[in-house]
C-alpha cells in the first residue's frame, strides 16, 4: 500500500482535496478527526487536558469546549507544546491502527490528511507528499468567510505554522488551490493518475 501525505497551511483546502481523493477510491485517514476522537468524553486525553488547562475546558455535559481549550492552548508556543505532548502520542497510535486496517482491507492507496505533516517531520514516512498551496492572504479571506474565524486569529494560526516555502520543499506533488474550486478537480485527477501509474 502506498502512503500519501496530504498537507497544506490552514485554510488551503486540504479537506476539500481529501474528499476528492476519496471519490477516486483512495482510503483517507484524517488526523484532525482522530484528534477529535481522542478527546471524546471517557478518553484519557480529555482528563489530562482538563488537569493541564483547567476543568472549565469541559462544558456542563463533560464535552470538550474546543473554543475555550483553543484560547488557552494556542495562546503561546509553550502552551501549544503542552497540548501536543498530551494529544500527539495517542493520535499517533490510532493513526497507525488506521493505516494497518487499510492495508489489511486491501487498499492500494491511503491518504494521510495531516495539517502538521511537514511541521512534525512526518512527511519522511510517506511514499508521496501532496501539498495544497494557497497564498496566505487568500487563506485568511477563506477562513474568515467560511469558517467564521476572526481575522487576527486566522493570521495568528497561519503564523504559528511553518513557512509555506518549507512545506513546499517537502512536496512530491503541489496542488495550486488559489483558483476556483472547479479548477481543483482536474488537478486532483491528474495527481491520482500519476501516483497510480508510478
Ligand atoms: P483546510 O482543510 O486546508 O483547512 P478547507 O478544505 O476546510 O481547508 O478549506 C478552507 C475553506 O475554504 C473551506 O470553507 C472551503 O470550503 C473553502 N475553499 C476550499 N477551496 C476553495 C476554493 N478554491 N475557492 C474558494 N473557497 C475554497
mmCIF file of C-alpha atoms and ligand atoms in Angstrom:
data_model
loop_
_atom_site.group_PDB
_atom_site.id
_atom_site.type_symbol
_atom_site.label_atom_id
_atom_site.label_comp_id
_atom_site.label_asym_id
_atom_site.label_seq_id
_atom_site.Cartn_x
_atom_site.Cartn_y
_atom_site.Cartn_z
ATOM 1 C CA UNK A 1 0.000 0.000 0.000
ATOM 2 C CA UNK A 2 1.219 3.467 -0.915
ATOM 3 C CA UNK A 3 1.009 6.051 1.837
ATOM 4 C CA UNK A 4 0.294 9.552 0.552
ATOM 5 C CA UNK A 5 0.694 12.512 2.891
ATOM 6 C CA UNK A 6 -1.715 15.371 2.220
ATOM 7 C CA UNK A 7 -0.941 18.721 3.765
ATOM 8 C CA UNK A 8 -1.134 22.476 3.371
ATOM 9 C CA UNK A 9 -1.455 25.537 5.552
ATOM 10 C CA UNK A 10 -4.665 26.064 7.481
ATOM 11 C CA UNK A 11 -7.413 27.148 5.093
ATOM 12 C CA UNK A 12 -5.614 25.899 1.986
ATOM 13 C CA UNK A 13 -8.290 23.360 1.074
ATOM 14 C CA UNK A 14 -6.815 20.086 2.349
ATOM 15 C CA UNK A 15 -10.207 18.774 3.442
ATOM 16 C CA UNK A 16 -11.671 19.616 0.054
ATOM 17 C CA UNK A 17 -8.813 17.756 -1.679
ATOM 18 C CA UNK A 18 -9.171 14.801 0.735
ATOM 19 C CA UNK A 19 -12.826 14.433 -0.298
ATOM 20 C CA UNK A 20 -11.827 14.470 -3.962
ATOM 21 C CA UNK A 21 -9.142 11.812 -3.352
ATOM 22 C CA UNK A 22 -11.708 9.669 -1.513
ATOM 23 C CA UNK A 23 -14.000 9.955 -4.537
ATOM 24 C CA UNK A 24 -11.208 8.269 -6.550
ATOM 25 C CA UNK A 25 -11.456 5.271 -4.214
ATOM 26 C CA UNK A 26 -8.478 6.111 -2.039
ATOM 27 C CA UNK A 27 -8.671 5.486 1.691
ATOM 28 C CA UNK A 28 -8.388 8.698 3.760
ATOM 29 C CA UNK A 29 -7.084 8.806 7.325
ATOM 30 C CA UNK A 30 -7.982 12.206 8.762
ATOM 31 C CA UNK A 31 -5.606 13.394 11.501
ATOM 32 C CA UNK A 32 -7.989 16.150 12.686
ATOM 33 C CA UNK A 33 -10.814 13.634 13.021
ATOM 34 C CA UNK A 34 -8.602 11.332 15.086
ATOM 35 C CA UNK A 35 -7.606 14.361 17.188
ATOM 36 C CA UNK A 36 -11.304 14.933 17.948
ATOM 37 C CA UNK A 37 -11.968 11.254 18.705
ATOM 38 C CA UNK A 38 -9.244 11.053 21.353
ATOM 39 C CA UNK A 39 -10.814 13.890 23.367
ATOM 40 C CA UNK A 40 -14.316 12.452 23.474
ATOM 41 C CA UNK A 41 -15.754 12.001 26.987
ATOM 42 C CA UNK A 42 -14.271 8.942 28.685
ATOM 43 C CA UNK A 43 -10.992 9.159 26.749
ATOM 44 C CA UNK A 44 -7.911 9.551 28.993
ATOM 45 C CA UNK A 45 -6.553 12.510 26.983
ATOM 46 C CA UNK A 46 -9.593 14.594 27.923
ATOM 47 C CA UNK A 47 -8.938 14.176 31.635
ATOM 48 C CA UNK A 48 -5.287 15.037 31.165
ATOM 49 C CA UNK A 49 -6.190 18.184 29.237
ATOM 50 C CA UNK A 50 -8.606 19.288 31.969
ATOM 51 C CA UNK A 51 -5.879 18.773 34.599
ATOM 52 C CA UNK A 52 -3.450 20.823 32.498
ATOM 53 C CA UNK A 53 -5.638 23.644 31.170
ATOM 54 C CA UNK A 54 -8.487 23.828 33.716
ATOM 55 C CA UNK A 55 -11.702 21.922 34.386
ATOM 56 C CA UNK A 56 -13.671 24.663 32.647
ATOM 57 C CA UNK A 57 -12.446 23.430 29.275
ATOM 58 C CA UNK A 58 -15.306 20.939 29.819
ATOM 59 C CA UNK A 59 -18.898 22.073 29.335
ATOM 60 C CA UNK A 60 -21.699 21.071 31.712
ATOM 61 C CA UNK A 61 -22.197 17.747 29.918
ATOM 62 C CA UNK A 62 -18.485 16.857 30.161
ATOM 63 C CA UNK A 63 -17.759 17.518 26.483
ATOM 64 C CA UNK A 64 -14.653 19.415 25.482
ATOM 65 C CA UNK A 65 -15.318 23.088 24.830
ATOM 66 C CA UNK A 66 -12.905 23.405 21.931
ATOM 67 C CA UNK A 67 -13.070 27.210 21.838
ATOM 68 C CA UNK A 68 -12.003 27.535 25.486
ATOM 69 C CA UNK A 69 -9.207 24.980 25.044
ATOM 70 C CA UNK A 70 -8.010 26.671 21.842
ATOM 71 C CA UNK A 71 -7.937 30.064 23.546
ATOM 72 C CA UNK A 72 -5.629 28.693 26.252
ATOM 73 C CA UNK A 73 -3.648 26.063 24.392
ATOM 74 C CA UNK A 74 -2.889 28.201 21.341
ATOM 75 C CA UNK A 75 -2.057 31.268 23.454
ATOM 76 C CA UNK A 76 1.698 30.646 23.311
ATOM 77 C CA UNK A 77 4.163 28.253 21.723
ATOM 78 C CA UNK A 78 4.801 26.764 25.158
ATOM 79 C CA UNK A 79 1.120 26.036 25.889
ATOM 80 C CA UNK A 80 0.736 24.590 22.391
ATOM 81 C CA UNK A 81 3.609 22.217 23.204
ATOM 82 C CA UNK A 82 1.846 21.109 26.395
ATOM 83 C CA UNK A 83 -1.310 20.388 24.391
ATOM 84 C CA UNK A 84 0.692 18.430 21.823
ATOM 85 C CA UNK A 85 2.516 16.384 24.487
ATOM 86 C CA UNK A 86 -0.848 15.084 25.693
ATOM 87 C CA UNK A 87 -2.560 14.517 22.372
ATOM 88 C CA UNK A 88 0.116 13.572 19.843
ATOM 89 C CA UNK A 89 1.165 10.141 21.221
ATOM 90 C CA UNK A 90 -2.465 8.969 21.261
ATOM 91 C CA UNK A 91 -3.108 10.373 17.808
ATOM 92 C CA UNK A 92 -0.004 8.532 16.530
ATOM 93 C CA UNK A 93 -1.209 5.216 17.972
ATOM 94 C CA UNK A 94 -4.688 5.431 16.414
ATOM 95 C CA UNK A 95 -3.216 6.621 13.111
ATOM 96 C CA UNK A 96 -1.001 3.521 12.852
ATOM 97 C CA UNK A 97 -4.049 1.351 13.599
ATOM 98 C CA UNK A 98 -5.968 3.016 10.727
ATOM 99 C CA UNK A 99 -3.090 2.516 8.284
ATOM 100 C CA UNK A 100 -2.891 -1.138 9.297
ATOM 101 C CA UNK A 101 -6.655 -1.563 8.813
ATOM 102 C CA UNK A 102 -6.475 -0.027 5.306
ATOM 103 C CA UNK A 103 -3.590 -2.342 4.434
ATOM 104 C CA UNK A 104 -5.477 -5.357 5.798
ATOM 105 C CA UNK A 105 -8.521 -4.281 3.787
ATOM 106 C CA UNK A 106 -6.506 -4.495 0.574
ATOM 107 C CA UNK A 107 -6.341 -0.738 -0.121
ATOM 108 C CA UNK A 108 -3.573 0.233 -2.542
ATOM 109 C CA UNK A 109 -3.571 3.965 -1.743
ATOM 110 C CA UNK A 110 -4.037 5.534 1.649
ATOM 111 C CA UNK A 111 -4.057 9.303 2.187
ATOM 112 C CA UNK A 112 -2.864 10.732 5.472
ATOM 113 C CA UNK A 113 -4.622 14.108 5.732
ATOM 114 C CA UNK A 114 -2.413 15.914 8.227
ATOM 115 C CA UNK A 115 -2.090 19.716 8.639
ATOM 116 C CA UNK A 116 1.242 19.449 10.507
ATOM 117 C CA UNK A 117 2.762 16.691 8.362
ATOM 118 C CA UNK A 118 5.902 18.695 7.495
ATOM 119 C CA UNK A 119 5.999 20.662 10.774
ATOM 120 C CA UNK A 120 6.325 17.304 12.563
ATOM 121 C CA UNK A 121 8.715 15.757 10.043
ATOM 122 C CA UNK A 122 6.182 13.017 9.274
ATOM 123 C CA UNK A 123 6.475 13.608 5.536
ATOM 124 C CA UNK A 124 9.589 11.417 5.722
ATOM 125 C CA UNK A 125 7.397 8.390 6.460
ATOM 126 C CA UNK A 126 5.262 8.917 3.335
ATOM 127 C CA UNK A 127 5.723 7.461 -0.161
ATOM 128 C CA UNK A 128 4.387 10.681 -1.702
ATOM 129 C CA UNK A 129 3.595 14.132 -0.281
ATOM 130 C CA UNK A 130 0.824 16.271 -1.783
ATOM 131 C CA UNK A 131 0.947 19.925 -0.689
ATOM 132 C CA UNK A 132 -2.089 22.135 -1.286
ATOM 133 C CA UNK A 133 -0.808 25.639 -1.869
ATOM 134 C CA UNK A 134 -2.713 28.927 -1.494
ATOM 135 C CA UNK A 135 -1.428 32.456 -0.850
ATOM 136 C CA UNK A 136 -1.678 33.285 2.888
ATOM 137 C CA UNK A 137 -3.911 36.345 2.289
ATOM 138 C CA UNK A 138 -6.411 34.256 0.352
ATOM 139 C CA UNK A 139 -6.387 31.668 3.144
ATOM 140 C CA UNK A 140 -7.171 34.388 5.674
ATOM 141 C CA UNK A 141 -10.108 35.523 3.495
ATOM 142 C CA UNK A 142 -11.472 31.977 3.189
ATOM 143 C CA UNK A 143 -11.071 31.223 6.901
ATOM 144 C CA UNK A 144 -12.927 34.408 7.848
ATOM 145 C CA UNK A 145 -15.653 33.974 5.209
ATOM 146 C CA UNK A 146 -16.424 30.291 5.548
ATOM 147 C CA UNK A 147 -15.196 29.201 8.946
ATOM 148 C CA UNK A 148 -16.121 32.332 10.851
ATOM 149 C CA UNK A 149 -12.634 32.813 12.291
ATOM 150 C CA UNK A 150 -11.650 36.298 13.391
ATOM 151 C CA UNK A 151 -9.086 37.768 11.030
ATOM 152 C CA UNK A 152 -6.438 38.170 13.758
ATOM 153 C CA UNK A 153 -6.983 34.551 14.851
ATOM 154 C CA UNK A 154 -6.613 33.300 11.270
ATOM 155 C CA UNK A 155 -3.368 35.261 10.874
ATOM 156 C CA UNK A 156 -2.029 34.044 14.224
ATOM 157 C CA UNK A 157 -2.720 30.409 13.335
ATOM 158 C CA UNK A 158 -1.052 30.780 9.964
ATOM 159 C CA UNK A 159 1.898 32.485 11.688
ATOM 160 C CA UNK A 160 2.406 29.531 14.037
ATOM 161 C CA UNK A 161 2.725 27.056 11.181
ATOM 162 C CA UNK A 162 5.947 26.541 9.254
ATOM 163 C CA UNK A 163 6.548 28.862 6.279
ATOM 164 C CA UNK A 164 4.907 27.782 3.030
ATOM 165 C CA UNK A 165 8.349 27.504 1.401
ATOM 166 C CA UNK A 166 9.393 24.762 3.841
ATOM 167 C CA UNK A 167 6.193 22.834 3.292
ATOM 168 C CA UNK A 168 6.516 23.141 -0.472
ATOM 169 C CA UNK A 169 10.109 21.885 -0.309
ATOM 170 C CA UNK A 170 8.784 18.570 1.061
ATOM 171 C CA UNK A 171 6.222 18.123 -1.711
ATOM 172 C CA UNK A 172 6.394 15.455 -4.377
ATOM 173 C CA UNK A 173 3.180 16.954 -5.853
ATOM 174 C CA UNK A 174 1.845 20.508 -5.463
ATOM 175 C CA UNK A 175 -1.822 21.352 -5.968
ATOM 176 C CA UNK A 176 -2.439 25.062 -6.576
ATOM 177 C CA UNK A 177 -5.774 25.994 -4.979
ATOM 178 C CA UNK A 178 -5.578 29.756 -5.482
ATOM 179 C CA UNK A 179 -8.180 29.450 -8.216
ATOM 180 C CA UNK A 180 -11.856 28.480 -8.095
ATOM 181 C CA UNK A 181 -12.995 25.138 -6.680
ATOM 182 C CA UNK A 182 -13.701 23.508 -10.042
ATOM 183 C CA UNK A 183 -10.068 24.042 -11.063
ATOM 184 C CA UNK A 184 -9.151 21.669 -8.229
ATOM 185 C CA UNK A 185 -10.876 18.586 -9.582
ATOM 186 C CA UNK A 186 -8.784 18.367 -12.741
ATOM 187 C CA UNK A 187 -5.552 18.845 -10.783
ATOM 188 C CA UNK A 188 -6.506 16.144 -8.286
ATOM 189 C CA UNK A 189 -7.430 13.732 -11.080
ATOM 190 C CA UNK A 190 -4.032 14.353 -12.702
ATOM 191 C CA UNK A 191 -2.158 13.672 -9.476
ATOM 192 C CA UNK A 192 -4.171 10.491 -8.842
ATOM 193 C CA UNK A 193 -3.368 9.225 -12.334
ATOM 194 C CA UNK A 194 0.361 9.923 -11.910
ATOM 195 C CA UNK A 195 0.595 8.267 -8.496
ATOM 196 C CA UNK A 196 -1.441 5.251 -9.565
ATOM 197 C CA UNK A 197 0.765 4.829 -12.635
ATOM 198 C CA UNK A 198 4.035 5.125 -10.733
HETATM 199 P P1 LIG B 1 -8.159 23.062 5.241
HETATM 200 O O1 LIG B 1 -8.714 21.694 5.454
HETATM 201 O O2 LIG B 1 -6.872 23.060 4.491
HETATM 202 O O3 LIG B 1 -8.055 23.927 6.460
HETATM 203 P P2 LIG B 1 -10.638 23.502 3.826
HETATM 204 O O4 LIG B 1 -10.719 22.399 2.807
HETATM 205 O O5 LIG B 1 -11.519 23.384 5.023
HETATM 206 O O6 LIG B 1 -9.127 23.817 4.246
HETATM 207 O O7 LIG B 1 -10.889 24.879 3.058
HETATM 208 C C1 LIG B 1 -10.957 26.105 3.784
HETATM 209 C C2 LIG B 1 -12.209 26.847 3.347
HETATM 210 O O8 LIG B 1 -12.016 27.327 2.016
HETATM 211 C C3 LIG B 1 -13.431 25.949 3.320
HETATM 212 O O9 LIG B 1 -14.539 26.685 3.744
HETATM 213 C C4 LIG B 1 -13.559 25.557 1.858
HETATM 214 O O10 LIG B 1 -14.884 25.302 1.502
HETATM 215 C C5 LIG B 1 -13.031 26.806 1.169
HETATM 216 N N1 LIG B 1 -12.382 26.528 -0.115
HETATM 217 C C6 LIG B 1 -11.626 25.452 -0.459
HETATM 218 N N2 LIG B 1 -11.172 25.578 -1.726
HETATM 219 C C7 LIG B 1 -11.658 26.757 -2.192
HETATM 220 C C8 LIG B 1 -11.547 27.467 -3.428
HETATM 221 N N3 LIG B 1 -10.809 27.000 -4.449
HETATM 222 N N4 LIG B 1 -12.184 28.662 -3.538
HETATM 223 C C9 LIG B 1 -12.899 29.151 -2.501
HETATM 224 N N5 LIG B 1 -13.055 28.551 -1.320
HETATM 225 C C10 LIG B 1 -12.440 27.363 -1.154
#
